[in-house]
């Protein structure tokens, strides 16, 4: 019995060590990024043709009987805990990548890592703490989100620590400055929009039409801000495959959800909702 447990224990650590050794393999890093890019069109089709991610206000429209077949699909858990769990792998990868690095990366890499780290500290700790304690989140969506955050944290952090280098003086290049500025603009739009929505939820028991800021132009400026932020991050990363896969995956998830949210607003507030407001791209979409 002891021998069996010892063998099992060794096998677990052996396979864990094998998996972690792959994270140092640049080919594995590229292949994983290509997989994310390859899966993104399927995500778009699934969210548009089948079913949007039903959390938040869209959960009210989750009347598809297929989603009521078992406890897994029906289970709602505390939203604060969910956000803390599924967003945390991203900043944990920053810590792990730097801790295991043979030497510190270049300054541009460190700045990009710091941006990534601070963004996910905000998303996994500060933002959830602002949520209502009564807010719920579907367990099924959390279970799909955690694996992506683990993979994405690995792609961005190991890419910047181990596999990507920049030419001397890149810190002052137009690409880096413009990319970082776009990331700041995107984060600011997202933060302001989140604060508007949080204030509405705290002051009203029912959903209201949000106004102010980029809500003047689109129904989902928080999604627009997220896409802009990681587009800027990608630009600053010189369009690396890892950062590109992040932008494409983010847009593949958020654009369909923005379209669904836009339709929800028009249905919920028929005749009241601003007719000239678009879903996610001002004046276009």
JSON list of N, CA and C in Angstrom, two decimals, residues 28-68:
[
{"chain": "A", "resi": 28, "resn": "UNK", "atom": "N", "xyz": [6.67, 25.11, -27.87]},
{"chain": "A", "resi": 28, "resn": "UNK", "atom": "CA", "xyz": [5.41, 24.86, -27.16]},
{"chain": "A", "resi": 28, "resn": "UNK", "atom": "C", "xyz": [4.66, 26.17, -26.96]},
{"chain": "A", "resi": 29, "resn": "UNK", "atom": "N", "xyz": [5.38, 27.22, -26.64]},
{"chain": "A", "resi": 29, "resn": "UNK", "atom": "CA", "xyz": [4.78, 28.54, -26.44]},
{"chain": "A", "resi": 29, "resn": "UNK", "atom": "C", "xyz": [4.10, 29.01, -27.72]},
{"chain": "A", "resi": 30, "resn": "UNK", "atom": "N", "xyz": [4.79, 28.90, -28.85]},
{"chain": "A", "resi": 30, "resn": "UNK", "atom": "CA", "xyz": [4.22, 29.30, -30.14]},
{"chain": "A", "resi": 30, "resn": "UNK", "atom": "C", "xyz": [3.01, 28.45, -30.49]},
{"chain": "A", "resi": 31, "resn": "UNK", "atom": "N", "xyz": [3.11, 27.15, -30.32]},
{"chain": "A", "resi": 31, "resn": "UNK", "atom": "CA", "xyz": [2.02, 26.25, -30.67]},
{"chain": "A", "resi": 31, "resn": "UNK", "atom": "C", "xyz": [0.76, 26.55, -29.87]},
{"chain": "A", "resi": 32, "resn": "UNK", "atom": "N", "xyz": [0.94, 26.86, -28.58]},
{"chain": "A", "resi": 32, "resn": "UNK", "atom": "CA", "xyz": [-0.20, 27.17, -27.74]},
{"chain": "A", "resi": 32, "resn": "UNK", "atom": "C", "xyz": [-0.87, 28.47, -28.19]},
{"chain": "A", "resi": 33, "resn": "UNK", "atom": "N", "xyz": [-0.07, 29.45, -28.58]},
{"chain": "A", "resi": 33, "resn": "UNK", "atom": "CA", "xyz": [-0.62, 30.72, -29.07]},
{"chain": "A", "resi": 33, "resn": "UNK", "atom": "C", "xyz": [-1.41, 30.49, -30.36]},
{"chain": "A", "resi": 34, "resn": "UNK", "atom": "N", "xyz": [-0.88, 29.64, -31.24]},
{"chain": "A", "resi": 34, "resn": "UNK", "atom": "CA", "xyz": [-1.60, 29.32, -32.48]},
{"chain": "A", "resi": 34, "resn": "UNK", "atom": "C", "xyz": [-2.91, 28.61, -32.19]},
{"chain": "A", "resi": 35, "resn": "UNK", "atom": "N", "xyz": [-2.93, 27.77, -31.17]},
{"chain": "A", "resi": 35, "resn": "UNK", "atom": "CA", "xyz": [-4.17, 27.08, -30.79]},
{"chain": "A", "resi": 35, "resn": "UNK", "atom": "C", "xyz": [-5.23, 28.09, -30.36]},
{"chain": "A", "resi": 36, "resn": "UNK", "atom": "N", "xyz": [-4.82, 29.07, -29.56]},
{"chain": "A", "resi": 36, "resn": "UNK", "atom": "CA", "xyz": [-5.76, 30.11, -29.11]},
{"chain": "A", "resi": 36, "resn": "UNK", "atom": "C", "xyz": [-6.31, 30.87, -30.31]},
{"chain": "A", "resi": 37, "resn": "UNK", "atom": "N", "xyz": [-5.43, 31.22, -31.25]},
{"chain": "A", "resi": 37, "resn": "UNK", "atom": "CA", "xyz": [-5.87, 31.91, -32.46]},
{"chain": "A", "resi": 37, "resn": "UNK", "atom": "C", "xyz": [-6.83, 31.04, -33.28]},
{"chain": "A", "resi": 38, "resn": "UNK", "atom": "N", "xyz": [-6.52, 29.76, -33.37]},
{"chain": "A", "resi": 38, "resn": "UNK", "atom": "CA", "xyz": [-7.35, 28.86, -34.15]},
{"chain": "A", "resi": 38, "resn": "UNK", "atom": "C", "xyz": [-8.73, 28.63, -33.55]},
{"chain": "A", "resi": 39, "resn": "UNK", "atom": "N", "xyz": [-8.81, 28.67, -32.21]},
{"chain": "A", "resi": 39, "resn": "UNK", "atom": "CA", "xyz": [-10.08, 28.45, -31.53]},
{"chain": "A", "resi": 39, "resn": "UNK", "atom": "C", "xyz": [-10.98, 29.69, -31.55]},
{"chain": "A", "resi": 40, "resn": "UNK", "atom": "N", "xyz": [-10.40, 30.86, -31.75]},
{"chain": "A", "resi": 40, "resn": "UNK", "atom": "CA", "xyz": [-11.17, 32.11, -31.65]},
{"chain": "A", "resi": 40, "resn": "UNK", "atom": "C", "xyz": [-12.35, 32.19, -32.61]},
{"chain": "A", "resi": 41, "resn": "UNK", "atom": "N", "xyz": [-12.21, 31.81, -33.89]},
{"chain": "A", "resi": 41, "resn": "UNK", "atom": "CA", "xyz": [-13.39, 31.84, -34.78]},
{"chain": "A", "resi": 41, "resn": "UNK", "atom": "C", "xyz": [-14.52, 30.94, -34.29]},
{"chain": "A", "resi": 42, "resn": "UNK", "atom": "N", "xyz": [-14.16, 29.79, -33.72]},
{"chain": "A", "resi": 42, "resn": "UNK", "atom": "CA", "xyz": [-15.19, 28.88, -33.20]},
{"chain": "A", "resi": 42, "resn": "UNK", "atom": "C", "xyz": [-15.93, 29.53, -32.03]},
{"chain": "A", "resi": 43, "resn": "UNK", "atom": "N", "xyz": [-15.19, 30.30, -31.22]},
{"chain": "A", "resi": 43, "resn": "UNK", "atom": "CA", "xyz": [-15.82, 31.00, -30.09]},
{"chain": "A", "resi": 43, "resn": "UNK", "atom": "C", "xyz": [-16.83, 32.03, -30.61]},
{"chain": "A", "resi": 44, "resn": "UNK", "atom": "N", "xyz": [-16.45, 32.77, -31.64]},
{"chain": "A", "resi": 44, "resn": "UNK", "atom": "CA", "xyz": [-17.35, 33.77, -32.22]},
{"chain": "A", "resi": 44, "resn": "UNK", "atom": "C", "xyz": [-18.63, 33.11, -32.72]},
{"chain": "A", "resi": 45, "resn": "UNK", "atom": "N", "xyz": [-18.48, 32.03, -33.48]},
{"chain": "A", "resi": 45, "resn": "UNK", "atom": "CA", "xyz": [-19.65, 31.34, -34.03]},
{"chain": "A", "resi": 45, "resn": "UNK", "atom": "C", "xyz": [-20.54, 30.79, -32.92]},
{"chain": "A", "resi": 46, "resn": "UNK", "atom": "N", "xyz": [-19.91, 30.21, -31.90]},
{"chain": "A", "resi": 46, "resn": "UNK", "atom": "CA", "xyz": [-20.69, 29.64, -30.80]},
{"chain": "A", "resi": 46, "resn": "UNK", "atom": "C", "xyz": [-21.49, 30.71, -30.07]},
{"chain": "A", "resi": 47, "resn": "UNK", "atom": "N", "xyz": [-20.86, 31.87, -29.81]},
{"chain": "A", "resi": 47, "resn": "UNK", "atom": "CA", "xyz": [-21.52, 32.92, -29.04]},
{"chain": "A", "resi": 47, "resn": "UNK", "atom": "C", "xyz": [-22.59, 33.64, -29.85]},
{"chain": "A", "resi": 48, "resn": "UNK", "atom": "N", "xyz": [-22.39, 33.73, -31.18]},
{"chain": "A", "resi": 48, "resn": "UNK", "atom": "CA", "xyz": [-23.38, 34.41, -32.02]},
{"chain": "A", "resi": 48, "resn": "UNK", "atom": "C", "xyz": [-24.52, 33.48, -32.42]},
{"chain": "A", "resi": 49, "resn": "UNK", "atom": "N", "xyz": [-24.18, 32.26, -32.85]},
{"chain": "A", "resi": 49, "resn": "UNK", "atom": "CA", "xyz": [-25.19, 31.36, -33.40]},
{"chain": "A", "resi": 49, "resn": "UNK", "atom": "C", "xyz": [-25.89, 30.51, -32.35]},
{"chain": "A", "resi": 50, "resn": "UNK", "atom": "N", "xyz": [-25.19, 30.18, -31.26]},
{"chain": "A", "resi": 50, "resn": "UNK", "atom": "CA", "xyz": [-25.76, 29.27, -30.28]},
{"chain": "A", "resi": 50, "resn": "UNK", "atom": "C", "xyz": [-26.29, 29.99, -29.05]},
{"chain": "A", "resi": 51, "resn": "UNK", "atom": "N", "xyz": [-25.38, 30.48, -28.22]},
{"chain": "A", "resi": 51, "resn": "UNK", "atom": "CA", "xyz": [-25.80, 31.05, -26.94]},
{"chain": "A", "resi": 51, "resn": "UNK", "atom": "C", "xyz": [-24.75, 32.02, -26.44]},
{"chain": "A", "resi": 52, "resn": "UNK", "atom": "N", "xyz": [-25.13, 33.27, -26.12]},
{"chain": "A", "resi": 52, "resn": "UNK", "atom": "CA", "xyz": [-24.16, 34.18, -25.51]},
{"chain": "A", "resi": 52, "resn": "UNK", "atom": "C", "xyz": [-23.80, 33.73, -24.12]},
{"chain": "A", "resi": 53, "resn": "UNK", "atom": "N", "xyz": [-22.70, 34.24, -23.60]},
{"chain": "A", "resi": 53, "resn": "UNK", "atom": "CA", "xyz": [-22.29, 33.92, -22.23]},
{"chain": "A", "resi": 53, "resn": "UNK", "atom": "C", "xyz": [-23.31, 34.55, -21.28]},
{"chain": "A", "resi": 54, "resn": "UNK", "atom": "N", "xyz": [-24.15, 33.71, -20.67]},
{"chain": "A", "resi": 54, "resn": "UNK", "atom": "CA", "xyz": [-25.28, 34.22, -19.90]},
{"chain": "A", "resi": 54, "resn": "UNK", "atom": "C", "xyz": [-24.89, 34.47, -18.45]},
{"chain": "A", "resi": 55, "resn": "UNK", "atom": "N", "xyz": [-24.32, 35.61, -18.20]},
{"chain": "A", "resi": 55, "resn": "UNK", "atom": "CA", "xyz": [-24.11, 36.08, -16.84]},
{"chain": "A", "resi": 55, "resn": "UNK", "atom": "C", "xyz": [-24.47, 37.55, -16.81]},
{"chain": "A", "resi": 56, "resn": "UNK", "atom": "N", "xyz": [-24.64, 38.08, -15.60]},
{"chain": "A", "resi": 56, "resn": "UNK", "atom": "CA", "xyz": [-25.07, 39.47, -15.50]},
{"chain": "A", "resi": 56, "resn": "UNK", "atom": "C", "xyz": [-26.48, 39.63, -16.04]},
{"chain": "A", "resi": 57, "resn": "UNK", "atom": "N", "xyz": [-26.72, 40.73, -16.75]},
{"chain": "A", "resi": 57, "resn": "UNK", "atom": "CA", "xyz": [-28.06, 41.02, -17.25]},
{"chain": "A", "resi": 57, "resn": "UNK", "atom": "C", "xyz": [-28.54, 39.99, -18.27]},
{"chain": "A", "resi": 58, "resn": "UNK", "atom": "N", "xyz": [-27.62, 39.37, -19.02]},
{"chain": "A", "resi": 58, "resn": "UNK", "atom": "CA", "xyz": [-28.04, 38.39, -20.01]},
{"chain": "A", "resi": 58, "resn": "UNK", "atom": "C", "xyz": [-28.57, 37.11, -19.39]},
{"chain": "A", "resi": 59, "resn": "UNK", "atom": "N", "xyz": [-28.29, 36.90, -18.11]},
{"chain": "A", "resi": 59, "resn": "UNK", "atom": "CA", "xyz": [-28.81, 35.71, -17.44]},
{"chain": "A", "resi": 59, "resn": "UNK", "atom": "C", "xyz": [-30.33, 35.73, -17.37]},
{"chain": "A", "resi": 60, "resn": "UNK", "atom": "N", "xyz": [-30.92, 36.94, -17.42]},
{"chain": "A", "resi": 60, "resn": "UNK", "atom": "CA", "xyz": [-32.37, 37.04, -17.41]},
{"chain": "A", "resi": 60, "resn": "UNK", "atom": "C", "xyz": [-33.00, 36.40, -18.63]},
{"chain": "A", "resi": 61, "resn": "UNK", "atom": "N", "xyz": [-32.24, 36.37, -19.74]},
{"chain": "A", "resi": 61, "resn": "UNK", "atom": "CA", "xyz": [-32.76, 35.82, -20.98]},
{"chain": "A", "resi": 61, "resn": "UNK", "atom": "C", "xyz": [-32.37, 34.37, -21.19]},
{"chain": "A", "resi": 62, "resn": "UNK", "atom": "N", "xyz": [-31.78, 33.76, -20.20]},
{"chain": "A", "resi": 62, "resn": "UNK", "atom": "CA", "xyz": [-31.31, 32.38, -20.34]},
{"chain": "A", "resi": 62, "resn": "UNK", "atom": "C", "xyz": [-32.47, 31.41, -20.18]},
{"chain": "A", "resi": 63, "resn": "UNK", "atom": "N", "xyz": [-33.34, 31.40, -21.17]},
{"chain": "A", "resi": 63, "resn": "UNK", "atom": "CA", "xyz": [-34.53, 30.57, -21.10]},
{"chain": "A", "resi": 63, "resn": "UNK", "atom": "C", "xyz": [-34.39, 29.28, -21.88]},
{"chain": "A", "resi": 64, "resn": "UNK", "atom": "N", "xyz": [-33.24, 29.05, -22.49]},
{"chain": "A", "resi": 64, "resn": "UNK", "atom": "CA", "xyz": [-33.01, 27.83, -23.25]},
{"chain": "A", "resi": 64, "resn": "UNK", "atom": "C", "xyz": [-33.12, 26.62, -22.33]},
{"chain": "A", "resi": 65, "resn": "UNK", "atom": "N", "xyz": [-34.07, 25.69, -22.60]},
{"chain": "A", "resi": 65, "resn": "UNK", "atom": "CA", "xyz": [-34.25, 24.55, -21.70]},
{"chain": "A", "resi": 65, "resn": "UNK", "atom": "C", "xyz": [-33.02, 23.67, -21.60]},
{"chain": "A", "resi": 66, "resn": "UNK", "atom": "N", "xyz": [-32.16, 23.69, -22.60]},
{"chain": "A", "resi": 66, "resn": "UNK", "atom": "CA", "xyz": [-30.94, 22.88, -22.52]},
{"chain": "A", "resi": 66, "resn": "UNK", "atom": "C", "xyz": [-30.07, 23.32, -21.35]},
{"chain": "A", "resi": 67, "resn": "UNK", "atom": "N", "xyz": [-30.20, 24.55, -20.93]},
{"chain": "A", "resi": 67, "resn": "UNK", "atom": "CA", "xyz": [-29.38, 25.07, -19.83]},
{"chain": "A", "resi": 67, "resn": "UNK", "atom": "C", "xyz": [-30.00, 24.76, -18.47]},
{"chain": "A", "resi": 68, "resn": "UNK", "atom": "N", "xyz": [-31.14, 24.07, -18.47]},
{"chain": "A", "resi": 68, "resn": "UNK", "atom": "CA", "xyz": [-31.80, 23.72, -17.22]},
{"chain": "A", "resi": 68, "resn": "UNK", "atom": "C", "xyz": [-31.78, 22.21, -16.99]}
]
